Short mmCIF file of C-alpha atoms and ligand atoms in Angstrom, two decimals:
data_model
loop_
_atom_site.label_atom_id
_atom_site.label_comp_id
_atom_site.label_asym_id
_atom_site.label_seq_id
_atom_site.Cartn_x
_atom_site.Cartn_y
_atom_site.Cartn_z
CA UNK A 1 103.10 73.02 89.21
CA UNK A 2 103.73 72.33 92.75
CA UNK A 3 100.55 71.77 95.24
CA UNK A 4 99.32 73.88 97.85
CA UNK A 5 102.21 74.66 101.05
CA UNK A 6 101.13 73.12 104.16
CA UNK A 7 100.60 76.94 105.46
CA UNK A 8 97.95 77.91 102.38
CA UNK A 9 95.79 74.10 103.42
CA UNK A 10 95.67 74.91 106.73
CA UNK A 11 94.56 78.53 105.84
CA UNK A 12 92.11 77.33 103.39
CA UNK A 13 90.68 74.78 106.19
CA UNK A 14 90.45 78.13 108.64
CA UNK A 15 88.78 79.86 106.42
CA UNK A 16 86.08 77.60 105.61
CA UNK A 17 85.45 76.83 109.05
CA UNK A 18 85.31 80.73 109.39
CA UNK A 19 82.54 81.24 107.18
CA UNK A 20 80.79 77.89 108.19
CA UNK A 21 80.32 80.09 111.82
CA UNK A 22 79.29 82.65 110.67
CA UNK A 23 82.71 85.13 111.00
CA UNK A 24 83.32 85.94 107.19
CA UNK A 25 79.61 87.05 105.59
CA UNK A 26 79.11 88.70 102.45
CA UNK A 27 76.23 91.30 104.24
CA UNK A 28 77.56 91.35 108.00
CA UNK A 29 81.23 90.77 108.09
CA UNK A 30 82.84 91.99 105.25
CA UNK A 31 86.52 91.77 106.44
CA UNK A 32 88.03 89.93 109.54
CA UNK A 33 91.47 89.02 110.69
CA UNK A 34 92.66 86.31 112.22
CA UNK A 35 95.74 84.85 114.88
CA UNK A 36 96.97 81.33 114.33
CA UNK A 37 97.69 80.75 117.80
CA UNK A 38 98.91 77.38 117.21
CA UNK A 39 101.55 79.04 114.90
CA UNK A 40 102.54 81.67 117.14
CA UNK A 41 103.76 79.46 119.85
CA UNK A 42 106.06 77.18 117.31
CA UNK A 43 107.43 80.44 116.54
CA UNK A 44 108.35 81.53 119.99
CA UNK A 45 109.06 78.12 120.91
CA UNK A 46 111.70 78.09 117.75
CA UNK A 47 112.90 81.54 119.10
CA UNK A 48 113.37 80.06 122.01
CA UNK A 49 115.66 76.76 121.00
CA UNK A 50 117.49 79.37 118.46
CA UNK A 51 120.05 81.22 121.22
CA UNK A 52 122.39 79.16 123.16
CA UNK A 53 120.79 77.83 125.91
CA UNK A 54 123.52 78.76 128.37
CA UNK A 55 123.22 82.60 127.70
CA UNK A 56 120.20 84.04 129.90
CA UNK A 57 118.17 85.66 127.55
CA UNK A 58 114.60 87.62 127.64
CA UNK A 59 112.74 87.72 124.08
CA UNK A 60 110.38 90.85 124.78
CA UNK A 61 108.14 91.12 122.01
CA UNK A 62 107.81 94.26 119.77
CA UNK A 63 104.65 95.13 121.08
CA UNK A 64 104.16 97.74 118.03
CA UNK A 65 104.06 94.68 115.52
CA UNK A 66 100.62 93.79 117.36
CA UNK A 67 99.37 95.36 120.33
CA UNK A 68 96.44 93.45 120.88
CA UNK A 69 95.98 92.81 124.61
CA UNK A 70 95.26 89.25 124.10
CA UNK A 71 98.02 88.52 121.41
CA UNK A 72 100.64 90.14 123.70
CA UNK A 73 98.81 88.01 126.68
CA UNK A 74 99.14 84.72 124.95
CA UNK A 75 103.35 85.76 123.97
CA UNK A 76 103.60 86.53 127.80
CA UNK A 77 102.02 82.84 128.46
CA UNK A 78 104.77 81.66 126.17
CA UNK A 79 107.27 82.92 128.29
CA UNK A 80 108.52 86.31 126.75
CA UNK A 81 108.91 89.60 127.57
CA UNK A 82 107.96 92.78 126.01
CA UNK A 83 109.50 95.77 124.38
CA UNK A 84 106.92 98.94 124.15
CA UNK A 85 107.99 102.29 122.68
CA UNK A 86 105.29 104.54 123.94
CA UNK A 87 103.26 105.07 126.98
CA UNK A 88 100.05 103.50 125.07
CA UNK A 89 101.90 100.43 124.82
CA UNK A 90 103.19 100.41 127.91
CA UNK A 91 99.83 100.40 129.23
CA UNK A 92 98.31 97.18 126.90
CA UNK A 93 101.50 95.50 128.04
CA UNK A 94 100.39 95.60 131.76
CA UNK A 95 97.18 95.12 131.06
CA UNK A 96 97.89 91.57 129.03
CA UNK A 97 100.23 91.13 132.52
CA UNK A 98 103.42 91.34 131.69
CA UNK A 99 105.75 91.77 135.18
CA UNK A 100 107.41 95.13 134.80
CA UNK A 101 110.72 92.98 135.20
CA UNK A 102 110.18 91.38 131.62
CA UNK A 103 108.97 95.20 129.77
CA UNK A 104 111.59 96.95 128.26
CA UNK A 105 110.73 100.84 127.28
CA UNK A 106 112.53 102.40 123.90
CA UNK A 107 111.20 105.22 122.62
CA UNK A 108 113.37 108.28 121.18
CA UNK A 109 110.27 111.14 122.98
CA UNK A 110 110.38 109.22 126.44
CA UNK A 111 108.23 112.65 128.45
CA UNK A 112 109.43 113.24 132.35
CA UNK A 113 105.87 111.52 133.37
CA UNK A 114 106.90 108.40 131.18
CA UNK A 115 109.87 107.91 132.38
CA UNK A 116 108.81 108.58 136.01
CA UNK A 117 105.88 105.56 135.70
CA UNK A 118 108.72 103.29 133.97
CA UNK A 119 111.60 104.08 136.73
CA UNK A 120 108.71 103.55 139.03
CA UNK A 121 107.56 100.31 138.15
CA UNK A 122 110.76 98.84 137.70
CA UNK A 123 110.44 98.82 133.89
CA UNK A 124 113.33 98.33 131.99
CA UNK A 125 114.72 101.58 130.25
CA UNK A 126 117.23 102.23 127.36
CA UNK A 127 117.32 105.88 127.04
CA UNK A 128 118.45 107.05 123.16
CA UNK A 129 120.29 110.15 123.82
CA UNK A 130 122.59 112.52 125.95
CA UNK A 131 119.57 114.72 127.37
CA UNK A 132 117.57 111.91 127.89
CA UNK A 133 120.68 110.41 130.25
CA UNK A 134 120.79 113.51 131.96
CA UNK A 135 117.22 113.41 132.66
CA UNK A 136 117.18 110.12 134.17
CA UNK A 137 120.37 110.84 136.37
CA UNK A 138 118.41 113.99 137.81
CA UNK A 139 115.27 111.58 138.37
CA UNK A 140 116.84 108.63 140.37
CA UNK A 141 118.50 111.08 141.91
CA UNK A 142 121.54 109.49 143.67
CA UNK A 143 118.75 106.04 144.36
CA UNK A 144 119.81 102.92 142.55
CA UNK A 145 117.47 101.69 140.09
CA UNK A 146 114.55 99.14 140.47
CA UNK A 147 115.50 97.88 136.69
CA UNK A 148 118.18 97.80 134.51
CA UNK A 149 119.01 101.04 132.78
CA UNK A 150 120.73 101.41 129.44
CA UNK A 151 121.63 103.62 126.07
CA UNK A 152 120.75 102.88 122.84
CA UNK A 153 123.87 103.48 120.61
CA UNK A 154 123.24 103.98 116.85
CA UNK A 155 126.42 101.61 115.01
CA UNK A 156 125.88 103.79 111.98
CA UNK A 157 126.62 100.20 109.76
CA UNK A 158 124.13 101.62 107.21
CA UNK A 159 121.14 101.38 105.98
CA UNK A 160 118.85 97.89 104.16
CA UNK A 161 116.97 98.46 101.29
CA UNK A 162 113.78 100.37 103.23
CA UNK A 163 114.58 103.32 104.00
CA UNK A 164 112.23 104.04 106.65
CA UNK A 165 113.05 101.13 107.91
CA UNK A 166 116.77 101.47 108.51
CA UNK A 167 117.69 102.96 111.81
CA UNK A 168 121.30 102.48 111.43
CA UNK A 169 122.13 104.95 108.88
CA UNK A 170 124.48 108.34 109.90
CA UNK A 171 122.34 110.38 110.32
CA UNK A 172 119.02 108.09 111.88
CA UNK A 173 116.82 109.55 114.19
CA UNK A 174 117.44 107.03 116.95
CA UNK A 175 120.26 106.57 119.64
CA UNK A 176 123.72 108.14 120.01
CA UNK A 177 126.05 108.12 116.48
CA UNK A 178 129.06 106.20 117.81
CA UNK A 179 131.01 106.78 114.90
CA UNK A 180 130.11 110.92 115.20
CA UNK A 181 133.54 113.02 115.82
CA UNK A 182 133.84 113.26 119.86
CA UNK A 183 130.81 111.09 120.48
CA UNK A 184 132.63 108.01 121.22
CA UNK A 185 134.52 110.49 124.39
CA UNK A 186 131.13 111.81 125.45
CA UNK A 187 129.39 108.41 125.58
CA UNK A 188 132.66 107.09 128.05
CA UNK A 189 132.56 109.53 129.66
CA UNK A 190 128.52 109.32 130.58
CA UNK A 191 129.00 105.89 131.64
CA UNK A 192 131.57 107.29 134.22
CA UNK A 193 129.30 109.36 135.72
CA UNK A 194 126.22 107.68 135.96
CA UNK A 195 126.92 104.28 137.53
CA UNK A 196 123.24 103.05 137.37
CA UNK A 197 123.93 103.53 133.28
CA UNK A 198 125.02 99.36 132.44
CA UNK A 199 122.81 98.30 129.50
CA UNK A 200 123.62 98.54 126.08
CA UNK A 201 120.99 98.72 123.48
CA UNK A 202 120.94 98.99 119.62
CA UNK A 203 118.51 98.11 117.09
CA UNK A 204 119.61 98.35 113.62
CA UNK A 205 116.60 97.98 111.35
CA UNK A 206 113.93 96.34 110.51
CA UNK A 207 112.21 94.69 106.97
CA UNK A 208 114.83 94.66 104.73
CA UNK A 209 118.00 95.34 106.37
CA UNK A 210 120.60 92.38 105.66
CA UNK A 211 121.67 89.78 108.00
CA UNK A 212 125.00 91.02 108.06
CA UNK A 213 124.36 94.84 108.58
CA UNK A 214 122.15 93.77 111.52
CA UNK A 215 124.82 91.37 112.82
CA UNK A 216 127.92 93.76 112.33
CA UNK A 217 125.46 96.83 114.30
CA UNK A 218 125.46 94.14 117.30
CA UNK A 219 128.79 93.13 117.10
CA UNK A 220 129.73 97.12 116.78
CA UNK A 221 127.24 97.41 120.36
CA UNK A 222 129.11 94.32 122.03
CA UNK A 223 133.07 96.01 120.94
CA UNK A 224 131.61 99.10 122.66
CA UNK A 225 130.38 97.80 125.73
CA UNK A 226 134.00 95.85 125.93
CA UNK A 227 135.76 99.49 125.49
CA UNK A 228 133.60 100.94 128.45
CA UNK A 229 134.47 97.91 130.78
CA UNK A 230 137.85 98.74 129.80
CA UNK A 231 137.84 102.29 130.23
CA UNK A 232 136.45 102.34 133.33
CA UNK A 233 138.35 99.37 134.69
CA UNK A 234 135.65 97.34 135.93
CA UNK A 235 132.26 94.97 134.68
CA UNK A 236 130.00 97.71 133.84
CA UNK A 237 128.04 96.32 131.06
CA UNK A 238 125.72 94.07 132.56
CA UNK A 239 124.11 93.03 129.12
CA UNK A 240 123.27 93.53 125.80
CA UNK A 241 120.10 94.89 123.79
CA UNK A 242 120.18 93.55 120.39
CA UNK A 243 116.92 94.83 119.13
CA UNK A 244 114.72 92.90 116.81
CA UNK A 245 114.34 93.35 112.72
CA UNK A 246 114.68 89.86 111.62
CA UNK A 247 113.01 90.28 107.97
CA UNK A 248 110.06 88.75 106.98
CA UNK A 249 109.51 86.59 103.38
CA UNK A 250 106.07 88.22 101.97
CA UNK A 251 106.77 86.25 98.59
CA UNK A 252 105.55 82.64 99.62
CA UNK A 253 105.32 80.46 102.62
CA UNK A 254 108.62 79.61 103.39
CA UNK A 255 110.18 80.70 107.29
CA UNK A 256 113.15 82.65 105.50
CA UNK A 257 115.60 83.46 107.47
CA UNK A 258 114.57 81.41 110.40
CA UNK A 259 116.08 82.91 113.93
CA UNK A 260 118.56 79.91 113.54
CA UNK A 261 120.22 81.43 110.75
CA UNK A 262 120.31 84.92 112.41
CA UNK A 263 122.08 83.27 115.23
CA UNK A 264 124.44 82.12 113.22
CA UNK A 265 125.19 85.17 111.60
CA UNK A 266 125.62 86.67 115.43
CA UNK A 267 128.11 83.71 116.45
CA UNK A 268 129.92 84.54 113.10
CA UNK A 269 130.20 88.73 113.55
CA UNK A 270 129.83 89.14 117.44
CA UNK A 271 130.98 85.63 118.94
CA UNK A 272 131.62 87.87 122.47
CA UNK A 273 127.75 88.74 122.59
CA UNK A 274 127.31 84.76 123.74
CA UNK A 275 130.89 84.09 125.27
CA UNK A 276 131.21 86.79 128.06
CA UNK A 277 128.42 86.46 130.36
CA UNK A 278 126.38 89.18 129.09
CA UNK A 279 122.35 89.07 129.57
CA UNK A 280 120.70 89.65 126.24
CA UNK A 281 117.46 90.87 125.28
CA UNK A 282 116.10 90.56 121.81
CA UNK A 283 113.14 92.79 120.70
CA UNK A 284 111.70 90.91 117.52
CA UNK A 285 108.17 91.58 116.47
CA UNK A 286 107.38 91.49 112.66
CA UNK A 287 109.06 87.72 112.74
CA UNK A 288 107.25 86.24 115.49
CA UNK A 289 103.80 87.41 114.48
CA UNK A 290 103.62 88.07 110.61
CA UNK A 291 103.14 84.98 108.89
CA UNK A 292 101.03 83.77 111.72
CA UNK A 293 98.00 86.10 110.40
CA UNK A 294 96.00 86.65 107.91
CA UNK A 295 92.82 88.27 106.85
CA UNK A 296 89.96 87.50 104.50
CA UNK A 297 87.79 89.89 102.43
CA UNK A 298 84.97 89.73 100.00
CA UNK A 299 85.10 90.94 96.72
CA UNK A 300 81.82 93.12 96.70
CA UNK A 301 81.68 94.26 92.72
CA UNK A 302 84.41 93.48 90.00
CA UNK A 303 84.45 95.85 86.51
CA UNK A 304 87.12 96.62 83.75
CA UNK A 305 88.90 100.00 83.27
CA UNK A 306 91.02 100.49 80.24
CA UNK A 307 91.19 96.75 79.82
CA UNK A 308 92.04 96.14 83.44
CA UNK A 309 89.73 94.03 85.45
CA UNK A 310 89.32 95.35 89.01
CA UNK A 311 88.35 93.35 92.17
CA UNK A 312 87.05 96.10 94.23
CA UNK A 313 87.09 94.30 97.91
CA UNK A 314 86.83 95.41 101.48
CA UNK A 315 90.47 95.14 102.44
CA UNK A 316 92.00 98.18 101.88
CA UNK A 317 94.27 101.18 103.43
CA UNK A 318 92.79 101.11 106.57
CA UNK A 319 94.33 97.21 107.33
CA UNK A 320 97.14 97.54 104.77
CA UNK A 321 98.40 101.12 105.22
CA UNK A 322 101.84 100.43 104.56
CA UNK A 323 101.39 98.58 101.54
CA UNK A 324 98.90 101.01 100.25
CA UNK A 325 101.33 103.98 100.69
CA UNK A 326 104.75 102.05 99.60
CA UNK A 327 103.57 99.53 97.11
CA UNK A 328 107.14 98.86 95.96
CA UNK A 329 108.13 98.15 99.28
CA UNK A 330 105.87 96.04 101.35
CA UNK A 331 104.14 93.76 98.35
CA UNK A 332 101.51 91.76 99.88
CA UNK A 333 100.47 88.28 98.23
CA UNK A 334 96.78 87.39 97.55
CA UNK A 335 94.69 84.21 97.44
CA UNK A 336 91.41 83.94 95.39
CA UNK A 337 88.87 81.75 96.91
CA UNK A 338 85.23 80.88 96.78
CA UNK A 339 82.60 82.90 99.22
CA UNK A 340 82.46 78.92 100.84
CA UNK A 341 86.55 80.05 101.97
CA UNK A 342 87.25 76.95 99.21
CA UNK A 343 90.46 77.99 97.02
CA UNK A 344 89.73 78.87 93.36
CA UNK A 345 91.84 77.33 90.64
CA UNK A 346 91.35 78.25 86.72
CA UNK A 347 93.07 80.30 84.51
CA UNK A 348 95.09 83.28 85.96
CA UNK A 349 93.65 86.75 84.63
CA UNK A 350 95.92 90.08 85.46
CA UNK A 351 94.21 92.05 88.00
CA UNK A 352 93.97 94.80 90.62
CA UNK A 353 92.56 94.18 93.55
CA UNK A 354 91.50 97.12 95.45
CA UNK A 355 90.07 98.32 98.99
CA UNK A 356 87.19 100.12 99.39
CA UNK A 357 88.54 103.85 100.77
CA UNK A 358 87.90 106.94 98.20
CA UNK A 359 91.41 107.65 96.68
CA UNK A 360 93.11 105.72 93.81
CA UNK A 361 95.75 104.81 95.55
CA UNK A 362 93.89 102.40 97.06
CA UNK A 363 95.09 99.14 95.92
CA UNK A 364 96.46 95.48 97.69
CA UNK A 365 97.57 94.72 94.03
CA UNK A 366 98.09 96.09 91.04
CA UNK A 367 98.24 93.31 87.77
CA UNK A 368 98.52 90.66 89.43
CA UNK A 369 97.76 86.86 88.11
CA UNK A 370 95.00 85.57 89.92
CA UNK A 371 92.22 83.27 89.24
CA UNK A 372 89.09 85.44 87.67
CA UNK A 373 87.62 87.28 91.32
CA UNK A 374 83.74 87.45 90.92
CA UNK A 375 81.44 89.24 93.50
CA UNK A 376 81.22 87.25 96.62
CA UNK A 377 84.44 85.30 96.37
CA UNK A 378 86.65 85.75 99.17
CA UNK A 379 90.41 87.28 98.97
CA UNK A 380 93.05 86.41 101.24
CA UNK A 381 95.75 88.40 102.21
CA UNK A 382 98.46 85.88 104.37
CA UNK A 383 101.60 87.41 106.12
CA UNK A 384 100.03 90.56 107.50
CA UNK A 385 100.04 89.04 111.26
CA UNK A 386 102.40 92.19 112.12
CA UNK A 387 101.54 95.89 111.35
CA UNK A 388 98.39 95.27 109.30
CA UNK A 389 95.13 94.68 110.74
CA UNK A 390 96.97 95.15 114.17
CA UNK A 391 97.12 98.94 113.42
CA UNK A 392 94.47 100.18 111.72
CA UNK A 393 94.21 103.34 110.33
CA UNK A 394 91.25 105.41 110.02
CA UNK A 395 90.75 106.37 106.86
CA UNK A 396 87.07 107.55 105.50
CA UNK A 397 85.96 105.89 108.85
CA UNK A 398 86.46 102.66 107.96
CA UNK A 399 85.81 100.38 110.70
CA UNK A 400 88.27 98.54 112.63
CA UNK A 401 87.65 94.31 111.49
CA UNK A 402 87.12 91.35 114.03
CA UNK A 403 90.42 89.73 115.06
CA UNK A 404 90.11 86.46 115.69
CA UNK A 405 92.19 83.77 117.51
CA UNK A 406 92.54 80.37 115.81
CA UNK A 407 93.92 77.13 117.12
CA UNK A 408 93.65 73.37 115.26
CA UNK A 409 93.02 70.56 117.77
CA UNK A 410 94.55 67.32 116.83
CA UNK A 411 91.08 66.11 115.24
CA UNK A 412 91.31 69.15 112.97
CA UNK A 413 88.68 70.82 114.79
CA UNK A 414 89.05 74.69 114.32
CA UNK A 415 88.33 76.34 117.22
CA UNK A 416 88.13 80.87 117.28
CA UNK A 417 88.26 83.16 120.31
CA UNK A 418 87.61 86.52 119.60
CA UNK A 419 90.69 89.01 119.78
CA UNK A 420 89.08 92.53 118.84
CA UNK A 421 85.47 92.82 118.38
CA UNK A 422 84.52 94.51 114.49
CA UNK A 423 83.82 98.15 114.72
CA UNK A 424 80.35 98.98 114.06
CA UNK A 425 80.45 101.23 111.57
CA UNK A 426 76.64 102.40 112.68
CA UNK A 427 78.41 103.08 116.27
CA UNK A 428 80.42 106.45 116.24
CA UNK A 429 84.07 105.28 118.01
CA UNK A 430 85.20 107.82 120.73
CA UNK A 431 87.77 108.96 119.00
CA UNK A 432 85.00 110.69 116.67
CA UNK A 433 84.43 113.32 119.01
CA UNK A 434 80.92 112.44 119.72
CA UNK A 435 80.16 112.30 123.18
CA UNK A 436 76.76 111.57 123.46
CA UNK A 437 75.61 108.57 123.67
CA UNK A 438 72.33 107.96 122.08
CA UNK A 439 72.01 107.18 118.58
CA UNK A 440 73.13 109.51 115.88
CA UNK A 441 69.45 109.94 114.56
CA UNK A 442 67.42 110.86 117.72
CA UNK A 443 70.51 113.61 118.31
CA UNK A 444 69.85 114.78 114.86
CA UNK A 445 65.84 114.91 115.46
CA UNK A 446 66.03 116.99 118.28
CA UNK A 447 68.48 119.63 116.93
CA UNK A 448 67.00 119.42 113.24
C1 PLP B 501 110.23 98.39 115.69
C2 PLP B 501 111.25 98.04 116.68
C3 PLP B 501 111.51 96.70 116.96
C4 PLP B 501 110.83 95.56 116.22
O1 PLP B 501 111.20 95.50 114.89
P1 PLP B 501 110.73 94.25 113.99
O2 PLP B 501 111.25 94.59 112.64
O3 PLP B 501 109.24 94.22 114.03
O4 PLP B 501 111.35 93.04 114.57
C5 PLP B 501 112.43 96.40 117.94
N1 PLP B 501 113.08 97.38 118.61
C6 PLP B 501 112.87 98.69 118.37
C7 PLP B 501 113.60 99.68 119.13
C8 PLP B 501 111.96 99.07 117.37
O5 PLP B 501 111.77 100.35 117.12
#
């Protein structure tokens, strides 16, 4: 057997130091997340050194991946941009201080009042279809744009192996089908009429989707902005959109495939993307953030069903809902450890390890080797940096955990910042449709 991967010590040593102060405890914090901040900066810095340093380039962030105001705060510190898809995110993105100059705004529902407070601002736009176009033409209105203004085209390469994650199939949801009969015309001939119109954006999928499918949808994006410069006789397309996707490995600690290798695979199918002066913007999210979180959970009671022991923990659909839902698609590992955060070893015993919401479903793992999980041990679930914990989901009112912010000085002290405060589960959220404010008994007193 191998040892422990640098990545599982150094989550070991966080977690320790996490329950040392207090941030993991078996009666007040049953579940908490946490940000390696540390790790998030290699990342973008590795983004970074990964494109050719003599192509201008903005990395805006997926902001969906995480839209915590001071995760997208510290990925604006490091220099990139951000890509939001809905008016919500929009908003955390100014509010973590982005420049409207380095937000992008995708979204396939874009209402008149978004698009009016993008325009506005001088946010960048790629509108996804033919109505949307027309929309925008009536709104600027003959005025040249404060920000660059594109169309998202859909390359139709196909789809990966999620579908709900493949936006590059025939008949997807998002853009304008190039390959569609007559669409190709139409598409030409929007570009003629609406000069501000000189981006072109595509994203072809996410988790899952091939290097080469993604590669061969930008190189089909960077052969149609050639054809409209053509077409139109003059150097329309200012730059290119390439959208984000990179896959994530959820099986062990390894960076696989690094940006580097994506690169590659875009110098090998669309060499023109770096070699005619376009801008590009990338839009990754899942692969700078995911395997720089984690979160933690205690195991509160364990028992055996028809010979299958059961962890039953506090991590469940409400931090995990994709995994929950699709099991087959977004596996998530697990790490057994000690309530001191201290990794247990022993013999591996088949279990499920489950969250604490009321349906069966509700499971992080089903028979899966692990050391024996006892009350009060700890599990960890690593990877889930991106669309976990990030966006929870309110199921049986299940509070929203602490996030947490971790860096490593070079003395190995660990030092947290808190991210998102824990939901109190005591404490009725707004969104419960309780407006008043004094506690739930008194209320109850007075109308009882
Ligand atoms: C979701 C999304 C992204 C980010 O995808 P990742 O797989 O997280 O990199 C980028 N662009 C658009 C348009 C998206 O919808």
């Amino acid at each position: 057997m191998t040892g422990p991967t640098h990545a599982a010590v150094r989550r070991e040593r966080i977690l320790q130091a996490a329950v040392r102060q207090g941030l993991l405890d078996p009666e007040q914090s049953l579940l908490a997340a946490f940000v390696d901040l540390d790790g998030v900066e290699a990342t973008v810095g590795g983004l970074h050194r990964a494109f050719p340093g003599s192509v201008p380039v903005l990395h805006s962030f997926a902001a969906k991946a995480n839209s915590l105001v001071p995760v997208l705060a510290e990925l604006e510190r490091a220099g990139m941009g951000c890509e939001v898809a809905t008016a919500g995110e929009l908003a955390r993105a100014l509010a973590a201080g982005f420049p409207p100059e380095r937000i992008v705004f995708d979204s396939p529902a874009k209402t008149r009042g978004e698009l009016e407070r993008a325009l506005g601002l001088g946010v960048a736009v790629n509108a996804d279809n033919f109505q949307e176009l027309a929309r925008i033409d009536r709104m600027l209105d003959g005025r040249p744009p404060l920000s660059h203004l594109g169309v998202r085209i859909n390359s139709q390469v196909g789809g990966g192996a999620i579908a709900a994650m493949s936006t590059a199939t025939s008949t997807s949801k998002f853009g304008v089908p190039l390959s569609d009969p007559g669409v190709r015309r139409r598409l030409l001939q929007a570009f003629r009429d609406y000069p501000w119109l000189t981006w072109i954006h595509t994203h072809a999928g996410s988790q899952g989707c091939p290097l080469d499918l993604m590669a061969r949808g930008v190189a089909q994006a960077v052969e149609f902005a050639e054809e409209v410069d053509a077409v139109l006789g003059e150097r329309r397309i200012v730059g290119i959109d390439i959208g984000g996707g990179l896959p994530v490995n959820f099986a062990d600690d390894e960076i696989s495939p690094t940006f580097d290798t994506y690169v590659a695979h875009l110098r090998a199918h669309a060499p023109a993307l770096f070699e005619r002066g376009y801008r590009v913007v990338t839009e990754f999210g899942r692969s700078v953030l995911a395997k720089n979180g984690f979160m933690a959970a205690y195991v509160e009671y364990t028992k055996s069903a028809g010979g299958r022991p059961i962890a039953i923990t506090h991590a469940g659909v409400h931090v995990a809902t994709r995994t929950v839902f699709g099991p087959e698609a977004w596996p998530v590992r697990i790490e057994a450890h000690h309530g001191s955060g201290r990794a247990k070893q022993g013999r591996l015993v088949r279990q499920d390890v489950a969250g604490p919401a009321c349906f069966a479903g509700d499971l992080l793992a089903r028979d899966r080797a692990l050391p024996s999980l006892e009350p009060g041990d700890l599990v960890v679930v690593p990877d889930t940096g991106a669309y976990y914990f990030s966006t929870p989901f309110h199921y049986n009112s299940l509070p929203e955990p602490a996030v947490h912010g971790v860096r490593v000085d070079g003395d190995g002290r660990t030092e947290f910042t808190l991210l998102r405060p824990a939901q109190d589960p005591w404490e009725l959220p707004d969104h419960a449709g309780w407006t008043a404010r004094e506690p739930v008994g008194a209320r109850s007193r007075e109308t009882g």
